[in-house]
Coordinates of C-alpha atoms in Angstrom, one line a residue:
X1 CA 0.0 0.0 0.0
X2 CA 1.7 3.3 -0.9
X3 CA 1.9 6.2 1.4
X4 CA -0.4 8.8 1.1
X5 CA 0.9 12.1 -1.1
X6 CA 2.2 14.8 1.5
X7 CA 1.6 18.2 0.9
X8 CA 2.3 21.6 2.0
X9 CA -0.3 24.9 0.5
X10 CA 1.4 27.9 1.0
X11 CA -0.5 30.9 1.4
X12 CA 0.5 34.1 -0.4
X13 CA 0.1 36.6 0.9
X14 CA 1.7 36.2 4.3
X15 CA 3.9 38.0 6.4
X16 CA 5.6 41.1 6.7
X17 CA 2.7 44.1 5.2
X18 CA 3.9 47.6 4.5
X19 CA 3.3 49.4 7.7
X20 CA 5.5 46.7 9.9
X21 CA 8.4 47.0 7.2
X22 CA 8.2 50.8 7.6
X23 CA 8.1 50.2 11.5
X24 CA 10.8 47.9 11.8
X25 CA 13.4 49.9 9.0
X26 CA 12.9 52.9 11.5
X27 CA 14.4 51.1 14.2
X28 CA 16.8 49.7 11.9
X29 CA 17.9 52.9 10.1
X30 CA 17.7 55.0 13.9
X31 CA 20.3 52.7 15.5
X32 CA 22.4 53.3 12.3
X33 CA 21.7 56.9 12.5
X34 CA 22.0 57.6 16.5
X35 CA 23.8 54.6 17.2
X36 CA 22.5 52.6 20.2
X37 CA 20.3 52.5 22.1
X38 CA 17.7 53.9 20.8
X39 CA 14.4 53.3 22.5
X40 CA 11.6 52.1 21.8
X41 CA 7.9 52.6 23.4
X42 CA 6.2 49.3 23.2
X43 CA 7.4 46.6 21.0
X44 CA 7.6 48.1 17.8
X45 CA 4.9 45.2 16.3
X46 CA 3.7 42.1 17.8
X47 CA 6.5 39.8 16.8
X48 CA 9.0 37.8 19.5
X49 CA 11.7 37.0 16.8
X50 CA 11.4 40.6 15.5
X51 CA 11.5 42.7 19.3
X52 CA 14.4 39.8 20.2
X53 CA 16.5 41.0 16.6
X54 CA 16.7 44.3 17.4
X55 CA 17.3 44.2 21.1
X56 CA 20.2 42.4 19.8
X57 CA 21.2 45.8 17.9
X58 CA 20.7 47.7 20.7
X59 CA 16.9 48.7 20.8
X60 CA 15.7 48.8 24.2
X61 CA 12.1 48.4 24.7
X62 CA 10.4 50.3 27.5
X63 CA 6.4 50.2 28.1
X64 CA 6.5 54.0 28.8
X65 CA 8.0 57.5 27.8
X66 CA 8.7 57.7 31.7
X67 CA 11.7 55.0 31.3
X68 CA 13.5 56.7 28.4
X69 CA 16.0 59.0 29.3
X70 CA 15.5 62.8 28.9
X71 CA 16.3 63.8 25.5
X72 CA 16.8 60.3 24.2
X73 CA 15.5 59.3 21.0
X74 CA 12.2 57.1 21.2
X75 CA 10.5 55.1 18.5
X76 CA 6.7 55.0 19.1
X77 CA 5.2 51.3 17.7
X78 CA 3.8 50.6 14.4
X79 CA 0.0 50.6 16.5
X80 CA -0.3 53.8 17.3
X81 CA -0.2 56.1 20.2
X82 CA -2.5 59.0 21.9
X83 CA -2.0 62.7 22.0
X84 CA -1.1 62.3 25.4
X85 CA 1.9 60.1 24.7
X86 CA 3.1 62.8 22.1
X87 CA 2.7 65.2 24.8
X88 CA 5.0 63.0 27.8
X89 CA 7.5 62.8 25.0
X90 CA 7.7 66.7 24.4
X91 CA 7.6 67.5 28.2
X92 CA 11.0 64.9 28.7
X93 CA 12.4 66.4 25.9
X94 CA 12.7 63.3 23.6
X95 CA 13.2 62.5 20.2
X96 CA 10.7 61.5 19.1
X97 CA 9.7 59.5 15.9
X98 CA 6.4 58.1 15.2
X99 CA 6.9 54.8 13.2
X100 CA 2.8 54.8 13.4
X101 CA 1.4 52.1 10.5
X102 CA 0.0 55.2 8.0
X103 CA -3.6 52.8 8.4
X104 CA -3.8 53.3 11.5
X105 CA -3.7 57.4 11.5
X106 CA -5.8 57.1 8.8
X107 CA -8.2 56.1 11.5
X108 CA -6.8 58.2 14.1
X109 CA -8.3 61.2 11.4
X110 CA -11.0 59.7 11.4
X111 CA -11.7 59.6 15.1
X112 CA -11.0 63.3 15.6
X113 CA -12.9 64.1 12.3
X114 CA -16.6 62.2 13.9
X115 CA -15.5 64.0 17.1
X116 CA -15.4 67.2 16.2
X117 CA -18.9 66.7 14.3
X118 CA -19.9 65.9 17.9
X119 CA -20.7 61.8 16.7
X120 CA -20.2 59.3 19.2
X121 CA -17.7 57.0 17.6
X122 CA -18.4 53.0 18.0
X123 CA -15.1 51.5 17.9
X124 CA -15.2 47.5 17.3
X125 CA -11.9 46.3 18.4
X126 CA -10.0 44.3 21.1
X127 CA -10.0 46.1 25.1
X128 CA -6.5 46.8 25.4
X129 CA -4.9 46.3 22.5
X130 CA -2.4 49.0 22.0
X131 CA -4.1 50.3 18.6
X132 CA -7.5 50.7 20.7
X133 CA -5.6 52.4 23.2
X134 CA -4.3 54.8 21.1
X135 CA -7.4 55.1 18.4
X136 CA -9.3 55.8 22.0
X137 CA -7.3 58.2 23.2
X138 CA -7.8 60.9 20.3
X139 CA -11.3 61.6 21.8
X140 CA -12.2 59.6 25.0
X141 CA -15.1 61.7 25.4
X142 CA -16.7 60.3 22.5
X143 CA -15.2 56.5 21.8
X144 CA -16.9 53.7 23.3
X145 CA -15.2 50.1 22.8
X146 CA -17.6 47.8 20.8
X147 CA -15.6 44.1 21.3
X148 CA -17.4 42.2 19.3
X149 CA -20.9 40.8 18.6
X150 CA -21.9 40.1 22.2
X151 CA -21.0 43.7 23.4
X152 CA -23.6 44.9 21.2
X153 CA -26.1 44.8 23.7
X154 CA -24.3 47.5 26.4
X155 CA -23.6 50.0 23.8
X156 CA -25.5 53.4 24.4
X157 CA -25.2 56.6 22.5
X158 CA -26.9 59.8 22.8
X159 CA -28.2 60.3 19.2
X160 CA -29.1 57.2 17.2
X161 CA -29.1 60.0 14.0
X162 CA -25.1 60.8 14.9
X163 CA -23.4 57.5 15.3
X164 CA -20.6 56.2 13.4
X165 CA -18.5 52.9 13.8
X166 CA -14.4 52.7 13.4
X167 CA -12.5 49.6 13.8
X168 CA -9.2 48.6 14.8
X169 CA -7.2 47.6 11.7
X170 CA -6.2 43.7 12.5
X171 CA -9.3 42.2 12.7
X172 CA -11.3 39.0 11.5
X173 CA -13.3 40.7 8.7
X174 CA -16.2 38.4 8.7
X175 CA -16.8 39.2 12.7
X176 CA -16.1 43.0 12.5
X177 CA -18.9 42.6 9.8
X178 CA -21.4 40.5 12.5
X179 CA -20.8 43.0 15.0
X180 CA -22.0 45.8 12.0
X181 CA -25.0 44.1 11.5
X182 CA -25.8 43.6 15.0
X183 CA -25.3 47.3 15.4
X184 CA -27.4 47.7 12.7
X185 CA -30.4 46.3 14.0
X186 CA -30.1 48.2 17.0
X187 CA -29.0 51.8 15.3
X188 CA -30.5 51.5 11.7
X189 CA -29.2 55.0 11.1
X190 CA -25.1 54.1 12.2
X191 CA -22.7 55.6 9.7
X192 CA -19.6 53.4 8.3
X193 CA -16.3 54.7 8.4
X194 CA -15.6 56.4 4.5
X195 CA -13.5 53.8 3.5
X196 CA -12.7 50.6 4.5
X197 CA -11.0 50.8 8.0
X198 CA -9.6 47.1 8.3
X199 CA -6.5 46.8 6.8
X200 CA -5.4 45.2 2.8
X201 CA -2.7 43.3 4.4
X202 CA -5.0 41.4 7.1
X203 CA -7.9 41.3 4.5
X204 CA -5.4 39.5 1.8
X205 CA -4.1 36.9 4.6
X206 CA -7.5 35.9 5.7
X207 CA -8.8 35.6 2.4
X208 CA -6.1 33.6 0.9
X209 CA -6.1 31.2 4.4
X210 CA -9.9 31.2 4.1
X211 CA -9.0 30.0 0.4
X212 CA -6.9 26.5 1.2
X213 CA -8.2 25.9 4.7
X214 CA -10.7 23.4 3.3
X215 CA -8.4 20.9 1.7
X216 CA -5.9 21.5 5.1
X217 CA -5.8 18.9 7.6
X218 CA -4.0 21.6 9.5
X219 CA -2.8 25.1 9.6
X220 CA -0.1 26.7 11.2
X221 CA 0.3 30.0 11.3
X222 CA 3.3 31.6 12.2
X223 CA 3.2 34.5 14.6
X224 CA 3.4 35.4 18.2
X225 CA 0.4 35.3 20.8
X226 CA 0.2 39.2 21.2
X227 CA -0.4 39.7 17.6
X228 CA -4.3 40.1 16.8
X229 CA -4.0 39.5 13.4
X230 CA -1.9 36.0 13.7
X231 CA -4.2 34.8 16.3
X232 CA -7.1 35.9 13.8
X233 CA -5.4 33.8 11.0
X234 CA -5.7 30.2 12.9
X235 CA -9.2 31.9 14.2
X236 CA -10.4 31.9 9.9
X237 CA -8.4 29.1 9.1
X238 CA -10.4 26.8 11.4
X239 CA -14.1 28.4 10.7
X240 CA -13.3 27.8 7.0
X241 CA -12.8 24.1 7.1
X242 CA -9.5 23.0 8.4
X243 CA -9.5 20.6 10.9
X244 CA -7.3 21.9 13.5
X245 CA -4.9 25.0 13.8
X246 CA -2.4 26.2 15.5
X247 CA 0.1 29.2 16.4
X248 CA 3.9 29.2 16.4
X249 CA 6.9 31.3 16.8
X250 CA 9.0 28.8 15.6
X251 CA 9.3 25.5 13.5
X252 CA 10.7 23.8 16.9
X253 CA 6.8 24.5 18.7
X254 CA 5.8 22.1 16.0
X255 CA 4.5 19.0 17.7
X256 CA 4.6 16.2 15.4
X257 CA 1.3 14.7 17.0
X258 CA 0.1 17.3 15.3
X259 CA 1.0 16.3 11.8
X260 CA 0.5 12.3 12.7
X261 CA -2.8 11.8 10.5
X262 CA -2.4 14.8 8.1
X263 CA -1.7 14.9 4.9
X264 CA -2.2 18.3 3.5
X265 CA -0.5 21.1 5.5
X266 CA -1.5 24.8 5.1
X267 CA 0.8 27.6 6.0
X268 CA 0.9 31.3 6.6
X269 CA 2.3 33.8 8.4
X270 CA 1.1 36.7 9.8
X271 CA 1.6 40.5 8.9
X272 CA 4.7 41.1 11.3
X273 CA 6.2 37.8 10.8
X274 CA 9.6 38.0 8.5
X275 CA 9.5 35.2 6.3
X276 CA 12.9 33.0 7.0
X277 CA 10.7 31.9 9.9
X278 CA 8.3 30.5 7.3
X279 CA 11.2 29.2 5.6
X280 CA 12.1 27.1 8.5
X281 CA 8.8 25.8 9.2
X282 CA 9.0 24.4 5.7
X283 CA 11.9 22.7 6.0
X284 CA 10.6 21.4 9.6
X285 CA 7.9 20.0 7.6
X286 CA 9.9 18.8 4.7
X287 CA 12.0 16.8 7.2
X288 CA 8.6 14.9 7.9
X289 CA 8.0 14.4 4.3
X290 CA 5.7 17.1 3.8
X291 CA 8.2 18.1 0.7
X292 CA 5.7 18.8 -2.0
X293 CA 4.8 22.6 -1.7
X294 CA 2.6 24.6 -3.6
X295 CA 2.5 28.3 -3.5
X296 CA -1.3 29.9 -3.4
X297 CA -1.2 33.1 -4.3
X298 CA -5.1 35.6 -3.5
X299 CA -3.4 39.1 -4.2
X300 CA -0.3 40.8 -5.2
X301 CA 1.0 43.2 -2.5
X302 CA 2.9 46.4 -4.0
X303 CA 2.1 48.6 -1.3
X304 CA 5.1 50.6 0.2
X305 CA 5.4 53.5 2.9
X306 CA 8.0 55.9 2.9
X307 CA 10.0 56.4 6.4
X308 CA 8.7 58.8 9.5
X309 CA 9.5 62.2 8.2
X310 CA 11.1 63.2 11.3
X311 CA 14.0 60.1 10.7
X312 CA 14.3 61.5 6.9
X313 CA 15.0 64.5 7.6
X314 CA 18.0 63.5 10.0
X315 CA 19.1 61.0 7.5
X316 CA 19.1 63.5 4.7
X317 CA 21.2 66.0 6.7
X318 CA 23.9 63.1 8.0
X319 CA 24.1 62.5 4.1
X320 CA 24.8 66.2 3.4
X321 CA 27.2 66.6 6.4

């Protein structure tokens, strides 16, 4: 009796999206530019490998502006930060340089645009997740946390004609849009956001993962515990069919119990994950004859952001000097 074929679906689009390449360059081109350390508020994205690279550079990573020392250069995260951060930096005198996804200003405008039209502002999103932290803290006064369907029931606003939802940009599409509609039935008049608020990046890995995860036995997804979108990614992968998922941060947290009865393999990454960690979990596989791999491929990604223009403009002048 022959073995069954092994097989490994790729997914493609995975990893590294253009606003964590932006983030993680600025930390990169700061320590070339300042030399170390150079800090850094928060882990500049929700990736262990990534946080663990550059502290080996000489990033240190501090939870507040407090811990950086007074005119030291600090890095805010690719999720975003409140005015009030901004403000601690100024009063200490740091550098500052806002390595801020672009996406996520974008709904950062959008915030202060709905609160200045006096809207209360429904934002579906995770409590305490840094982006909601800092999406929130544009205008408290008029934000209330929506976290998902089943906090539909407590929301209360003050006009049902002046109410507008925002979300936070790494999450599962297909709940953000249950929580809508339950919104909807409640607030029939609630605005949407004026485009799309949820990022291309999480969209394209979800869709592609919801694309294989029927013929998978598993999926693993590579990414760290902290990271909303790479926990959303096993999250779709499962509710579209596959029968089991699972999260790593490295090929070596590959159980092979996992892998005993399975003989198609899906694989993705997710959008702060570099891809030599994918690379590894391929080869992991391939060394339990899961050799055969095919590439899936949803989207092409061409997306780029240029640098914070506060790191440009240093790096422009140490060219000139």
């Amino acid at each position: 009796m022959t073995e069954p074929r092994k097989r490994v679906l790729l997914a493609k689009p995975r990893g590294y999206c253009a606003g964590v390449d932006r983030a993680v360059q600025t930390v990169e081109e700061a320590l070339k530019l300042y030399g170390a350390p150079v800090y850094v508020r928060k882990q500049i994205v929700h990736n262990k490998h990534v946080v663990s690279t550059l502290e080996a550079r000489g990033a240190v990573f501090v939870e507040e502006n407090e811990e950086v020392p007074e005119g030291a250069t600090v890095v805010f995260s690719a999720h975003g930060v409140a005015p009030e951060v901004h403000e601690q930096a100024r009063a200490r005198n740091l550098k500052a340089i806002d390595a801020t996804c672009p996406l996520v200003t974008k709904v950062h405008h959008e915030a202060k645009r709905f609160a200045a039209d006096d809207y209360d502002i429904l934002l579906i999103g995770h409590e305490g997740h840094e982006e909601v932290i800092g999406t929130s803290g544009e205008a408290p006064a008029h934000i209330q946390l929506v976290d998902g369907p089943d906090a539909v029931d407590q929301v209360v606003v003050r006009d049902p004609a002046k109410v507008v939802w925002l979300s936070q940009t790494t999450l599962s599409v297909d709940e953000t849009m249950e929580t809508v509609a339950r919104l909807k039935t409640r607030l029939p008049l609630l605005q949407s956001p004026p485009s799309d608020d949820i990022c291309y990046a999480t969209q394209n890995r979800q869709h592609v993962v919801k694309e294989i995860a029927a013929e998978c036995d598993v999926v693993i997804v590579v990414g760290s515990k902290n990271s909303s979108n790479s926990v959303r990614l096993v999250e779709v992968a499962v509710d579209a069919g596959a029968r089991a998922g699972y999260l790593v941060d490295y090929a070596a947290e590959i159980q092979d119990a996992w892998l005993a009865d399975a003989t198609t393999v899906g694989v993705s990454s997710g959008a702060s994950v570099p891809d030599d960690l994918v690379m590894d979990v391929l080869a992991h596989l391939a060394s339990r004859g899961f050799g055969e791999v095919t590439e899936f491929t949803t989207a092409e990604e061409r997306l780029t952001f240029s640098l914070p223009q506060e790191l440009r403009r240093d790096m422009k002048r140490a060219e000139l000097s």
